[in-house]
PDB file of N, CA, C and O in Angstrom, chain B, residues numbered from 101:
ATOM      1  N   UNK B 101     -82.008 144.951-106.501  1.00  0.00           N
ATOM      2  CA  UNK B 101     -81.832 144.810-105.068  1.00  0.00           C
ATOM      3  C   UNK B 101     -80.636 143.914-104.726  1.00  0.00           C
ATOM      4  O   UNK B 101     -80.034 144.243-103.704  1.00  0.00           O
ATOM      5  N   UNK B 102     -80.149 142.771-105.433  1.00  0.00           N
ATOM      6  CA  UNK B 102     -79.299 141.922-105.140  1.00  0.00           C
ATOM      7  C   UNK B 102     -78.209 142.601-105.269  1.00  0.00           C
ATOM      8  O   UNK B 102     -77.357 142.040-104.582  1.00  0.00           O
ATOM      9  N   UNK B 103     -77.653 143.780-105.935  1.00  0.00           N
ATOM     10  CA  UNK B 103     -76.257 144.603-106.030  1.00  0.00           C
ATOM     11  C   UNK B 103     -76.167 145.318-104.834  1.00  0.00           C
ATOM     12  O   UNK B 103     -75.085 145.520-104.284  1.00  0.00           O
ATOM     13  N   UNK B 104     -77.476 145.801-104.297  1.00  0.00           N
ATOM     14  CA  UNK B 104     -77.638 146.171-103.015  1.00  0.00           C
ATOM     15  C   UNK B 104     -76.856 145.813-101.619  1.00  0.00           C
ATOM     16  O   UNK B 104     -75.985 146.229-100.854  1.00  0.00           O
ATOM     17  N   UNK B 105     -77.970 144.535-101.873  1.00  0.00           N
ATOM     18  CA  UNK B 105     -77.561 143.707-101.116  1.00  0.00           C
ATOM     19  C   UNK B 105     -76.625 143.310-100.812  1.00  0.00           C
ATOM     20  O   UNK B 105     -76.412 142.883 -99.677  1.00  0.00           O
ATOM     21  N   UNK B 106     -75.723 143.337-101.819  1.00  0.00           N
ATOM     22  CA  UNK B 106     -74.267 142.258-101.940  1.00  0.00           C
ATOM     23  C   UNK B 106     -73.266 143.437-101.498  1.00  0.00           C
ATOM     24  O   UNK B 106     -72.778 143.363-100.370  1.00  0.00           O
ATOM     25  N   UNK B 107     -72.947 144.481-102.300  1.00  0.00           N
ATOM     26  CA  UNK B 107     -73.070 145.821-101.684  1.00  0.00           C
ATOM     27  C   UNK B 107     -72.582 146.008 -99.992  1.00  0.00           C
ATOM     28  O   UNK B 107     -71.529 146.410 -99.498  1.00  0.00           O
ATOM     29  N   UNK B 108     -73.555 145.635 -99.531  1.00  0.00           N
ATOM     30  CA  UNK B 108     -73.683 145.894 -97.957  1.00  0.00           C
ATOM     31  C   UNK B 108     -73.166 144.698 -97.002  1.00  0.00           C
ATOM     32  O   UNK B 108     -73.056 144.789 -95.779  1.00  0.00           O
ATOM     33  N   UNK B 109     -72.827 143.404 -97.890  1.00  0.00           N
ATOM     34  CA  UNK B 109     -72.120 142.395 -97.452  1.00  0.00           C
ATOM     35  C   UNK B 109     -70.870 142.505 -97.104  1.00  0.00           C
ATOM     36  O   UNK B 109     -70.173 142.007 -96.219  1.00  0.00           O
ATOM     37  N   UNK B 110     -70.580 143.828 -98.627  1.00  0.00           N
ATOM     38  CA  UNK B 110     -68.678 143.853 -98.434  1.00  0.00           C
ATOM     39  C   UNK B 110     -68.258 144.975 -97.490  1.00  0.00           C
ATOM     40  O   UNK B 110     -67.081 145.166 -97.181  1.00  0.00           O
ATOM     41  N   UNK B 111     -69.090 145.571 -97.131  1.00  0.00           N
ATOM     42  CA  UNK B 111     -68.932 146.828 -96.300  1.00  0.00           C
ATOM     43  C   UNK B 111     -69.479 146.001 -94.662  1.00  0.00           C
ATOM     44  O   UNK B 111     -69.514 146.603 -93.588  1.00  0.00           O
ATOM     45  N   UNK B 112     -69.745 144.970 -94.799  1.00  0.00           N
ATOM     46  CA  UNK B 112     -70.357 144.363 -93.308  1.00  0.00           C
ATOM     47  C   UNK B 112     -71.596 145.086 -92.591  1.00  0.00           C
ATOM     48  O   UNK B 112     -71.682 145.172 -91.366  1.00  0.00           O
ATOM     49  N   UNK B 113     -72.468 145.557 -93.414  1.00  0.00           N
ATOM     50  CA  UNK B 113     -73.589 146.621 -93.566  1.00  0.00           C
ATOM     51  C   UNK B 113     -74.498 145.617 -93.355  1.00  0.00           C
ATOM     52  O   UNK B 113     -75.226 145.421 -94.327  1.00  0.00           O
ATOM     53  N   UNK B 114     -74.796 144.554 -91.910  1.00  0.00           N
ATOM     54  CA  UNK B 114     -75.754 143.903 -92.018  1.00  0.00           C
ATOM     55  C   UNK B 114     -77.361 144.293 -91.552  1.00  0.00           C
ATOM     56  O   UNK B 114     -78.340 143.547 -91.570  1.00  0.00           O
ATOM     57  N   UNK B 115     -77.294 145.478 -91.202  1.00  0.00           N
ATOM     58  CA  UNK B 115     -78.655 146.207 -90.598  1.00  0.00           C
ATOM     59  C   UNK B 115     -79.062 146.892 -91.715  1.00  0.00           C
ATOM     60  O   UNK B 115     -80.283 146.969 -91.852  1.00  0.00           O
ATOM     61  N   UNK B 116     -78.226 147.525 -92.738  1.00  0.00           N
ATOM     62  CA  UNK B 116     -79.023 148.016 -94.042  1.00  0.00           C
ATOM     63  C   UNK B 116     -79.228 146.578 -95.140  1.00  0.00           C
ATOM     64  O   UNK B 116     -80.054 146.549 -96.052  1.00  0.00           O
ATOM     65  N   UNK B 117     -78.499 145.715 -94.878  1.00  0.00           N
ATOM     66  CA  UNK B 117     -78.549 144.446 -95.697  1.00  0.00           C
ATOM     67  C   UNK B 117     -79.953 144.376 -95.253  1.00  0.00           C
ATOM     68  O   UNK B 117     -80.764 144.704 -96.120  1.00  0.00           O
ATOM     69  N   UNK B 118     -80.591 143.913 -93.733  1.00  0.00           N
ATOM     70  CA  UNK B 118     -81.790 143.583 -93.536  1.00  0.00           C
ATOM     71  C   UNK B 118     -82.651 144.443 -94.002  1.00  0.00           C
ATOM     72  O   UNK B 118     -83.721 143.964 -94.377  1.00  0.00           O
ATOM     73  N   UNK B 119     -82.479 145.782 -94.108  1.00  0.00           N
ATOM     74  CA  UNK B 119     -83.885 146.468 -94.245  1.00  0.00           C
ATOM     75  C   UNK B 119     -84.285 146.789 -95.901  1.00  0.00           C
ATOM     76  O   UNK B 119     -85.258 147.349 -96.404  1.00  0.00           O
ATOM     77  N   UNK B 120     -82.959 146.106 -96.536  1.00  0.00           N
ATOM     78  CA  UNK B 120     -83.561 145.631 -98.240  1.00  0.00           C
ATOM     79  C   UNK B 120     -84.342 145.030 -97.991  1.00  0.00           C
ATOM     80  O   UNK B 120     -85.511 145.297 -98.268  1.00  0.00           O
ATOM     81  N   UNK B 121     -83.831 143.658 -97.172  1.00  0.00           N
ATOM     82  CA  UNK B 121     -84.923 142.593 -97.186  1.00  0.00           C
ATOM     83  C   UNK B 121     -86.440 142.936 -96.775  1.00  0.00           C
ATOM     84  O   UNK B 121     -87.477 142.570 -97.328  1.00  0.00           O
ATOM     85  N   UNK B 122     -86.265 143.734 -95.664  1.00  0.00           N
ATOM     86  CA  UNK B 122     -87.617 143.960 -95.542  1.00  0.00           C
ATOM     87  C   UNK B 122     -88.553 145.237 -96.719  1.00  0.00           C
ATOM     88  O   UNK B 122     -89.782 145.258 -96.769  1.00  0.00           O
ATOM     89  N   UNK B 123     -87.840 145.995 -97.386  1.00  0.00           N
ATOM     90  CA  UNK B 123     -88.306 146.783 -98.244  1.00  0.00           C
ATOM     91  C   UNK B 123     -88.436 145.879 -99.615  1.00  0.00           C
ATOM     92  O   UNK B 123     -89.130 146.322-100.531  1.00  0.00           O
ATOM     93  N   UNK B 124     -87.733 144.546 -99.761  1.00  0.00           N
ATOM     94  CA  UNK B 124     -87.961 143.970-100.732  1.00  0.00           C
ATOM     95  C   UNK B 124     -89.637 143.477-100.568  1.00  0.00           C
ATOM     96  O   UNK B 124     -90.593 143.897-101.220  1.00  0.00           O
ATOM     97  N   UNK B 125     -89.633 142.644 -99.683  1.00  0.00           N
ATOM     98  CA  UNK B 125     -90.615 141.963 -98.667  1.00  0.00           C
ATOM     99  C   UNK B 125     -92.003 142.890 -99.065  1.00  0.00           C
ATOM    100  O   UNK B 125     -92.869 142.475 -99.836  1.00  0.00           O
ATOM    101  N   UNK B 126     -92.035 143.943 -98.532  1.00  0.00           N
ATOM    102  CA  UNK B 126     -93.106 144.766 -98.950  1.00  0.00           C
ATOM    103  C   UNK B 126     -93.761 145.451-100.334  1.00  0.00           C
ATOM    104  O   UNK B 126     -94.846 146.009-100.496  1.00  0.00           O
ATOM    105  N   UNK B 127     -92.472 145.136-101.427  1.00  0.00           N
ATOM    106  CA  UNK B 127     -92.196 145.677-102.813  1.00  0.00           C
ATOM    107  C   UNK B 127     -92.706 144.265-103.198  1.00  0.00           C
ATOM    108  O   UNK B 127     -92.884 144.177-104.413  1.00  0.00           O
ATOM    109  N   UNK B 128     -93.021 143.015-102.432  1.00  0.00           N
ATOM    110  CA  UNK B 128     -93.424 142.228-102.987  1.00  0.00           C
ATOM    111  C   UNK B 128     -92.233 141.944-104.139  1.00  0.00           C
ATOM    112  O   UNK B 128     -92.595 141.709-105.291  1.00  0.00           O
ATOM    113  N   UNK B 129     -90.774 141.970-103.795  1.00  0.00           N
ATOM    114  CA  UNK B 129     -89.552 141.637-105.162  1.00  0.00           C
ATOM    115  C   UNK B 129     -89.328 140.407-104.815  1.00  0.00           C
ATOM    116  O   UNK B 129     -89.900 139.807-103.905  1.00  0.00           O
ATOM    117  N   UNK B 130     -88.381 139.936-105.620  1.00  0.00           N
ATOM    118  CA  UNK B 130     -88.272 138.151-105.184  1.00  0.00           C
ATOM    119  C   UNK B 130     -87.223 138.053-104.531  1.00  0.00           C
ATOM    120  O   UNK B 130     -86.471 139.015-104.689  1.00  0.00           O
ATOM    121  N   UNK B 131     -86.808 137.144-103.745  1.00  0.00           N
ATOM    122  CA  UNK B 131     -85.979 136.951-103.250  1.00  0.00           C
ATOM    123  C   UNK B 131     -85.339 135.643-102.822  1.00  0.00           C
ATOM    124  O   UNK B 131     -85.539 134.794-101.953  1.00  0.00           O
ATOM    125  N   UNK B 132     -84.211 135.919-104.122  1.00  0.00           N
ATOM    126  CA  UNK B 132     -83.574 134.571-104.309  1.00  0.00           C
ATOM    127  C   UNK B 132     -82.634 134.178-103.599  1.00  0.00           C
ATOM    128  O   UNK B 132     -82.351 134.852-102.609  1.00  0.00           O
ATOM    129  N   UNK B 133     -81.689 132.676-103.974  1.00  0.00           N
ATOM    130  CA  UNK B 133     -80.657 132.571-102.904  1.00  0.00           C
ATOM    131  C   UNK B 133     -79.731 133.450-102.786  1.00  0.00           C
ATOM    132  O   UNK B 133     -79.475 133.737-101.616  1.00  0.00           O
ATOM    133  N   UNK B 134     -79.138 133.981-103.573  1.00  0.00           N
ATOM    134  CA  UNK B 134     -78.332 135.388-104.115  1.00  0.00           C
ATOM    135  C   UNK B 134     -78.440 136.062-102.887  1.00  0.00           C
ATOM    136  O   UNK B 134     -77.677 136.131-101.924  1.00  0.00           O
ATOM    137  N   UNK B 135     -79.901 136.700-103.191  1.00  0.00           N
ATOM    138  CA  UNK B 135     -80.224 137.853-101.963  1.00  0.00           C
ATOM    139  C   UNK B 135     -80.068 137.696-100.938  1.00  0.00           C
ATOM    140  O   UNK B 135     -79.417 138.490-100.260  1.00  0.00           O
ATOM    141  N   UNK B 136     -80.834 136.170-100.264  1.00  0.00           N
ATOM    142  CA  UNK B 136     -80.412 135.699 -98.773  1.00  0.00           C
ATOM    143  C   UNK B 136     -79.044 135.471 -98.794  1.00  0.00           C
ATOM    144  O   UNK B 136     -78.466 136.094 -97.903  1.00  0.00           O
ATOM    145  N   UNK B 137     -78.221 134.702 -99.597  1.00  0.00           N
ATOM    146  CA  UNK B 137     -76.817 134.446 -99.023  1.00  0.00           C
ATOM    147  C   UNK B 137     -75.866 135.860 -98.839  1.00  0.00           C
ATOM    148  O   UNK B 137     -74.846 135.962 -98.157  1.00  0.00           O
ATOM    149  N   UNK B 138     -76.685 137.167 -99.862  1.00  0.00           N
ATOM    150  CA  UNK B 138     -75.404 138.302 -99.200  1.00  0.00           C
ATOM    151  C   UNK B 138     -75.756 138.907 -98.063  1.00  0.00           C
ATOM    152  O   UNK B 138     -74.968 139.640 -97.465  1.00  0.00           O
ATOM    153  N   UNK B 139     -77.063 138.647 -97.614  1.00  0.00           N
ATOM    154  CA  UNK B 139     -77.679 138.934 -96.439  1.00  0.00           C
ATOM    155  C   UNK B 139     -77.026 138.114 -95.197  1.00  0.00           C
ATOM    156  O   UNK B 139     -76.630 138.718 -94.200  1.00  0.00           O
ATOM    157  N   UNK B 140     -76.963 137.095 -95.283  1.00  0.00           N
ATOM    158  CA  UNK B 140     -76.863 136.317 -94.255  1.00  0.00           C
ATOM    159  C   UNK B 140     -74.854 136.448 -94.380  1.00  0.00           C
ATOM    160  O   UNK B 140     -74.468 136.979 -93.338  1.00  0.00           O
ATOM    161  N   UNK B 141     -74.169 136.259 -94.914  1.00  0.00           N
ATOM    162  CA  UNK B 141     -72.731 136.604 -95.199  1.00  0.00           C
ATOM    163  C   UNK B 141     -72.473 138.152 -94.833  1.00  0.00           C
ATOM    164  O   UNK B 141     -71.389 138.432 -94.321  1.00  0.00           O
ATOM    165  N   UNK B 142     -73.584 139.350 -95.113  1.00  0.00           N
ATOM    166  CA  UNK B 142     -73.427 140.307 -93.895  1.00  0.00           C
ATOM    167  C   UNK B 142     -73.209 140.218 -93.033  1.00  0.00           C
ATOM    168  O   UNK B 142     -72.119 140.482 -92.526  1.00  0.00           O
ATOM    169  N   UNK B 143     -74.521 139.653 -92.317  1.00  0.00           N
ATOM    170  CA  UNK B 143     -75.085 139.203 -91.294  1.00  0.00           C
ATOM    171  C   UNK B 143     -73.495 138.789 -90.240  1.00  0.00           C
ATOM    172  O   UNK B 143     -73.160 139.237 -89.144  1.00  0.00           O
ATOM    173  N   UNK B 144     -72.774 137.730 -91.185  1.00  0.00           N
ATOM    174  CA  UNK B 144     -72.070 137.245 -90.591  1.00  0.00           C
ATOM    175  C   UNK B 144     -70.625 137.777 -90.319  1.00  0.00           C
ATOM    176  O   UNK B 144     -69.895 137.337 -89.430  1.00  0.00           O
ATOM    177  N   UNK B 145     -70.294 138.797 -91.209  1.00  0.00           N
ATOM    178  CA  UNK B 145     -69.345 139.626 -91.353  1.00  0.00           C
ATOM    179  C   UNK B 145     -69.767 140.509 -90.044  1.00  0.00           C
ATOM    180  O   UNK B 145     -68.721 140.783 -89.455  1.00  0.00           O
ATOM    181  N   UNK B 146     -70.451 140.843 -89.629  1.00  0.00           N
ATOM    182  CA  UNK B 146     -71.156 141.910 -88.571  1.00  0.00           C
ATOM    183  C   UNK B 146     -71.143 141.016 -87.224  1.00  0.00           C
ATOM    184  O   UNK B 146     -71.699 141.438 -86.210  1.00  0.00           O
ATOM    185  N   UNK B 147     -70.481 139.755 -87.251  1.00  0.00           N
ATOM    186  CA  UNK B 147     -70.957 139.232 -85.819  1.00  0.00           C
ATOM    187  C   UNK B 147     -72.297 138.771 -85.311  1.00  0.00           C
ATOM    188  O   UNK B 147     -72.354 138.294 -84.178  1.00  0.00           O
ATOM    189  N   UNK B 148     -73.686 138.901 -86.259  1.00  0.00           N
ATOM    190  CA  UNK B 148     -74.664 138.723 -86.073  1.00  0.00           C
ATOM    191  C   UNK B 148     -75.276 137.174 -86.488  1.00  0.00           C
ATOM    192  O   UNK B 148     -76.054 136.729 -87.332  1.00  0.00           O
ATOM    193  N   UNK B 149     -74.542 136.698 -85.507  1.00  0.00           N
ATOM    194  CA  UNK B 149     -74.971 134.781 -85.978  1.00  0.00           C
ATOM    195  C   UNK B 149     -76.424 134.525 -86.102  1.00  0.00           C
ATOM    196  O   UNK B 149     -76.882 133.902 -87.060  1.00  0.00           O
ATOM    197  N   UNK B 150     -77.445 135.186 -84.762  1.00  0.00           N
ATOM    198  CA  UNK B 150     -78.345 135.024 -84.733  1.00  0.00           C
ATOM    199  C   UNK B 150     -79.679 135.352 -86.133  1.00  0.00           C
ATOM    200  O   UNK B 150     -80.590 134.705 -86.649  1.00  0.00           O
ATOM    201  N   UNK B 151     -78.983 136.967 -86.305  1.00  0.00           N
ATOM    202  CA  UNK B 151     -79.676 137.185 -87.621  1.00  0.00           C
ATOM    203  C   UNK B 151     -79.487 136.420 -88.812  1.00  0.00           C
ATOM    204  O   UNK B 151     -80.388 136.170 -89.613  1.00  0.00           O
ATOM    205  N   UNK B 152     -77.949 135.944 -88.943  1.00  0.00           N
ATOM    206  CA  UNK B 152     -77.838 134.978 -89.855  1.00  0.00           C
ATOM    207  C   UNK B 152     -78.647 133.446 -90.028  1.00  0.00           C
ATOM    208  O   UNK B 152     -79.020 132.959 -91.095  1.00  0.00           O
ATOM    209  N   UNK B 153     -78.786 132.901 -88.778  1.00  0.00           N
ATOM    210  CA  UNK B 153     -79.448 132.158 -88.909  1.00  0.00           C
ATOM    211  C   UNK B 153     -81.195 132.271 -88.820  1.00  0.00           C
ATOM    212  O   UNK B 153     -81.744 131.209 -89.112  1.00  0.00           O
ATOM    213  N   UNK B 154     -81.865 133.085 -88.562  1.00  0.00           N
ATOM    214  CA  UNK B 154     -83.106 133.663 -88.907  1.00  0.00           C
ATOM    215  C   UNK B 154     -83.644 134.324 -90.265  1.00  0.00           C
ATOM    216  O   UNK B 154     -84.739 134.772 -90.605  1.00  0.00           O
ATOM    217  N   UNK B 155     -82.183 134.169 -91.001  1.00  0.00           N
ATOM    218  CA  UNK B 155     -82.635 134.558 -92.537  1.00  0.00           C
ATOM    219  C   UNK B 155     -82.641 132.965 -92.996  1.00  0.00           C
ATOM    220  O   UNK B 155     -83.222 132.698 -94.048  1.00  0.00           O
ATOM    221  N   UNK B 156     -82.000 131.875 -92.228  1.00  0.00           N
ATOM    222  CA  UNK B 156     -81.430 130.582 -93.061  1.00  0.00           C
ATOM    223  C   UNK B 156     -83.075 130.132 -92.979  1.00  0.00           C
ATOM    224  O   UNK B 156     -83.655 129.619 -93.936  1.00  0.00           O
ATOM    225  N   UNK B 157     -83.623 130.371 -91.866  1.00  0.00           N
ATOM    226  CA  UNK B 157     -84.930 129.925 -91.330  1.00  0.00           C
ATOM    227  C   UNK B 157     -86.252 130.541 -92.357  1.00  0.00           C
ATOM    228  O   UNK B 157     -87.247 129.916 -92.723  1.00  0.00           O
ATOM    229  N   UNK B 158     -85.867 132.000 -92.672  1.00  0.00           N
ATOM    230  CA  UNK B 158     -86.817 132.555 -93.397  1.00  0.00           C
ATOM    231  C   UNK B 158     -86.710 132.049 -94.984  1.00  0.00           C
ATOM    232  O   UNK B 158     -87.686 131.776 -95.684  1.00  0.00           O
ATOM    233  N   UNK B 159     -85.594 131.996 -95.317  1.00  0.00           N
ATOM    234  CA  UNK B 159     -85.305 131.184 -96.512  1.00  0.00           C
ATOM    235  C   UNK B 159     -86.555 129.671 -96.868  1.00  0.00           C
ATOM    236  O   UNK B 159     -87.379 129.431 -97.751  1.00  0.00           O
ATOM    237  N   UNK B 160     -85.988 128.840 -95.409  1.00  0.00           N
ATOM    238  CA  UNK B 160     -87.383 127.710 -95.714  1.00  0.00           C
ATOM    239  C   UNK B 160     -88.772 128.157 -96.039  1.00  0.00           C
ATOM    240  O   UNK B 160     -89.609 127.820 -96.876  1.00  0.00           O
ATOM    241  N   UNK B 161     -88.708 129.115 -94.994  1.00  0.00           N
ATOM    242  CA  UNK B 161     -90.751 129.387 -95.014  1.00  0.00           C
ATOM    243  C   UNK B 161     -91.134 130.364 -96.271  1.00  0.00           C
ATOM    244  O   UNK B 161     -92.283 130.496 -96.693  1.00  0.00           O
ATOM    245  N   UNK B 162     -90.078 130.972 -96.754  1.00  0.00           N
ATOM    246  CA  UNK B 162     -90.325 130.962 -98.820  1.00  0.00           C
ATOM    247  C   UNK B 162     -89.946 130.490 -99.357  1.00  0.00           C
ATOM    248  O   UNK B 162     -89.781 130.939-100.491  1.00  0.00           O
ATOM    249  N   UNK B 163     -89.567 129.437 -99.094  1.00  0.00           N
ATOM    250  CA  UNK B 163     -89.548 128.012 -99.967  1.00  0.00           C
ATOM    251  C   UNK B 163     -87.922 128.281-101.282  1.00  0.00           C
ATOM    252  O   UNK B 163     -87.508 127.729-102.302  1.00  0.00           O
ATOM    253  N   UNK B 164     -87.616 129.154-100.622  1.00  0.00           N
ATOM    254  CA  UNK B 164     -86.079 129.490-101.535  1.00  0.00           C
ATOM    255  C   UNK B 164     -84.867 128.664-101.414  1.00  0.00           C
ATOM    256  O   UNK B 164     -84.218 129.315-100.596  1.00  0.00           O
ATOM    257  N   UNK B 165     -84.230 127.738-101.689  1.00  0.00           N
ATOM    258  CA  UNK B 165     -83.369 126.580-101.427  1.00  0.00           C
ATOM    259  C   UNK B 165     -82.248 127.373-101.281  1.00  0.00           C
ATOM    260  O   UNK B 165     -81.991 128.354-101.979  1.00  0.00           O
ATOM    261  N   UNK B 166     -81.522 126.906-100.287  1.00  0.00           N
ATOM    262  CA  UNK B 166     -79.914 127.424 -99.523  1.00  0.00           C
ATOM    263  C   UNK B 166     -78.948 127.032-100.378  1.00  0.00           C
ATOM    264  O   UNK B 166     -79.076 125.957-100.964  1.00  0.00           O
ATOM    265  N   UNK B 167     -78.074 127.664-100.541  1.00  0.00           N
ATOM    266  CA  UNK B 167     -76.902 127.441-101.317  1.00  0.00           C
ATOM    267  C   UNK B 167     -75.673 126.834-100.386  1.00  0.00           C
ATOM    268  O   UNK B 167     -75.774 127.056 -99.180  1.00  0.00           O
ATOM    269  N   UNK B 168     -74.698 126.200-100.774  1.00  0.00           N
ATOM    270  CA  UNK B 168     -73.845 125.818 -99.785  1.00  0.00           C
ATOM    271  C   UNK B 168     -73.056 127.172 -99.209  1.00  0.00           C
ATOM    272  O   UNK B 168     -72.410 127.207 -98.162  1.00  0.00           O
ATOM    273  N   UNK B 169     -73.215 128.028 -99.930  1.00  0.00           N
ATOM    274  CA  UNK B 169     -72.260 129.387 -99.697  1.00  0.00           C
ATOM    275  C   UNK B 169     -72.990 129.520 -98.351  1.00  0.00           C
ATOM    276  O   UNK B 169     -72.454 129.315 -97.262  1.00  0.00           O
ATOM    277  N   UNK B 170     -74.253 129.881 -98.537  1.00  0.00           N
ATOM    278  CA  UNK B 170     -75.370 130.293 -97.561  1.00  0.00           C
ATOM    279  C   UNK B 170     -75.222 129.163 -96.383  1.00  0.00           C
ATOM    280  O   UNK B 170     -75.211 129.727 -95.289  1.00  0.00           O
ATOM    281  N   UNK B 171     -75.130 128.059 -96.296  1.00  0.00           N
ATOM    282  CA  UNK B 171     -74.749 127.086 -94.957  1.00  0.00           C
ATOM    283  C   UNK B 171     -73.683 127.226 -94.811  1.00  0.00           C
ATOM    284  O   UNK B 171     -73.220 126.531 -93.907  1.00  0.00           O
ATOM    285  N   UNK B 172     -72.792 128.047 -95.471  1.00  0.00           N
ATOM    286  CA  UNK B 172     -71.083 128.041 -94.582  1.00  0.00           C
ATOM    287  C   UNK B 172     -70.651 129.324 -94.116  1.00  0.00           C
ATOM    288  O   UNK B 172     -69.654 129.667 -93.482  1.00  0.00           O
ATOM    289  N   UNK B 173     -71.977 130.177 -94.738  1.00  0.00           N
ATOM    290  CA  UNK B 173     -71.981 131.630 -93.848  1.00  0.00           C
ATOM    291  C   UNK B 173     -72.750 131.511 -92.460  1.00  0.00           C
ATOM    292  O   UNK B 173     -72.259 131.910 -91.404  1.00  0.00           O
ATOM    293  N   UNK B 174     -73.577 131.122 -92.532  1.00  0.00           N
ATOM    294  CA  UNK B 174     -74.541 130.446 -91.189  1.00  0.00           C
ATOM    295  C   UNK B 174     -73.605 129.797 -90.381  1.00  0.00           C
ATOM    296  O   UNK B 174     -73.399 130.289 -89.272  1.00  0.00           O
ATOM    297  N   UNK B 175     -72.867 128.577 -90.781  1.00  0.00           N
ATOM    298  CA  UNK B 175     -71.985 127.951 -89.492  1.00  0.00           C
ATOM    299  C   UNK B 175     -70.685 128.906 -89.543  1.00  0.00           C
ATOM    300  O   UNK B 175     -69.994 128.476 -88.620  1.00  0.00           O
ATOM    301  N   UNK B 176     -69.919 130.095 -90.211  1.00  0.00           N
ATOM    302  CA  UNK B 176     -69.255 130.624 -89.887  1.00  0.00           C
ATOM    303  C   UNK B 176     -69.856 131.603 -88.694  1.00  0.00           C
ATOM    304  O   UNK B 176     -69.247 131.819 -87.647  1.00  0.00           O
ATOM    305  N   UNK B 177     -71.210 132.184 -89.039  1.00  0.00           N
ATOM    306  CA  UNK B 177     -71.738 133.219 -88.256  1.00  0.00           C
ATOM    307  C   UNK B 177     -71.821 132.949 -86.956  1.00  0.00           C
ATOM    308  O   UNK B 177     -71.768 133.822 -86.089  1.00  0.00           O
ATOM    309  N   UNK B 178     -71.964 131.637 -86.717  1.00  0.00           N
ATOM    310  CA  UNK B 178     -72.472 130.960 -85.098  1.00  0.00           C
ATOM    311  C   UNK B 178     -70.975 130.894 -84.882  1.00  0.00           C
ATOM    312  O   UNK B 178     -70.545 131.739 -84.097  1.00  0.00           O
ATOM    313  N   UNK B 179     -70.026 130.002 -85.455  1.00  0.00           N
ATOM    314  CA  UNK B 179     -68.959 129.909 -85.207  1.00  0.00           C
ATOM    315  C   UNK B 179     -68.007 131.150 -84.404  1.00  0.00           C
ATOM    316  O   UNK B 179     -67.305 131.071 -83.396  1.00  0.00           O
ATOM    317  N   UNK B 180     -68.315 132.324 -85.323  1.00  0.00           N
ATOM    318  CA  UNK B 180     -67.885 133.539 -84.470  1.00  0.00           C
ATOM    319  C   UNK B 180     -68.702 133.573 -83.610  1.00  0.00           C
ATOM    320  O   UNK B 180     -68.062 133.512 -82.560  1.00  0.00           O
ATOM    321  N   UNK B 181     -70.074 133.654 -83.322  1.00  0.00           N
ATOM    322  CA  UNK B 181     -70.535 133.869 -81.916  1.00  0.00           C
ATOM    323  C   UNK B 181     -70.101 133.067 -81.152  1.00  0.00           C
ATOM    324  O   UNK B 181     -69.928 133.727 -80.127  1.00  0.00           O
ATOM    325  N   UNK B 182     -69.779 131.988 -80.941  1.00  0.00           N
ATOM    326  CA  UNK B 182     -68.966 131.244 -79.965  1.00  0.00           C
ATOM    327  C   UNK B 182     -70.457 130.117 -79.779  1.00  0.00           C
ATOM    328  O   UNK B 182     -70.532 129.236 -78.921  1.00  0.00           O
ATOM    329  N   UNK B 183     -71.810 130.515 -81.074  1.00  0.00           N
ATOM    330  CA  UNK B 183     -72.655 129.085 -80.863  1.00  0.00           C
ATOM    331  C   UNK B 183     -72.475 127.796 -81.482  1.00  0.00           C
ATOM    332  O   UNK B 183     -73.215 126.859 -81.183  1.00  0.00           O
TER     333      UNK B 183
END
């Protein structure tokens, strides 16, 4: 899933990036910082600050630790939204 994922980062594919996540989610697969940071670096490539930062959020509540990559895609993502 993480080639996937990453995959859909470089193409700025952040709506199929999410619905790994959620097909991971249900496959019960793991999901490491890897996965969230090409998710959320989609996310952010796509203009979608908000989703980016709702993966940074989902990251805590599975207990998966953020990478610095992953906090400088998050403040880039808001950054382009103008939050």
């Amino acid at each position: 899933y993480n080639a996937a994922v990453s995959a859909c980062e470089k193409g700025a594919e952040w709506a199929k990036a999410l619905a790994l996540l959620i097909e991971m989610a249900a496959r019960h697969a793991e999901m490491d910082t890897i996965t969230y940071s090409a998710a959320v670096s989609a996310c952010e490539k796509g203009g979608e600050w908000a989703k980016a930062l709702g993966l940074l959020i989902d990251m805590s509540a599975g207990h998966v630790e953020p990478s610095t990559i992953t906090y400088n895609a998050v403040v880039s993502a808001c950054e382009k939204g103008g939050e």
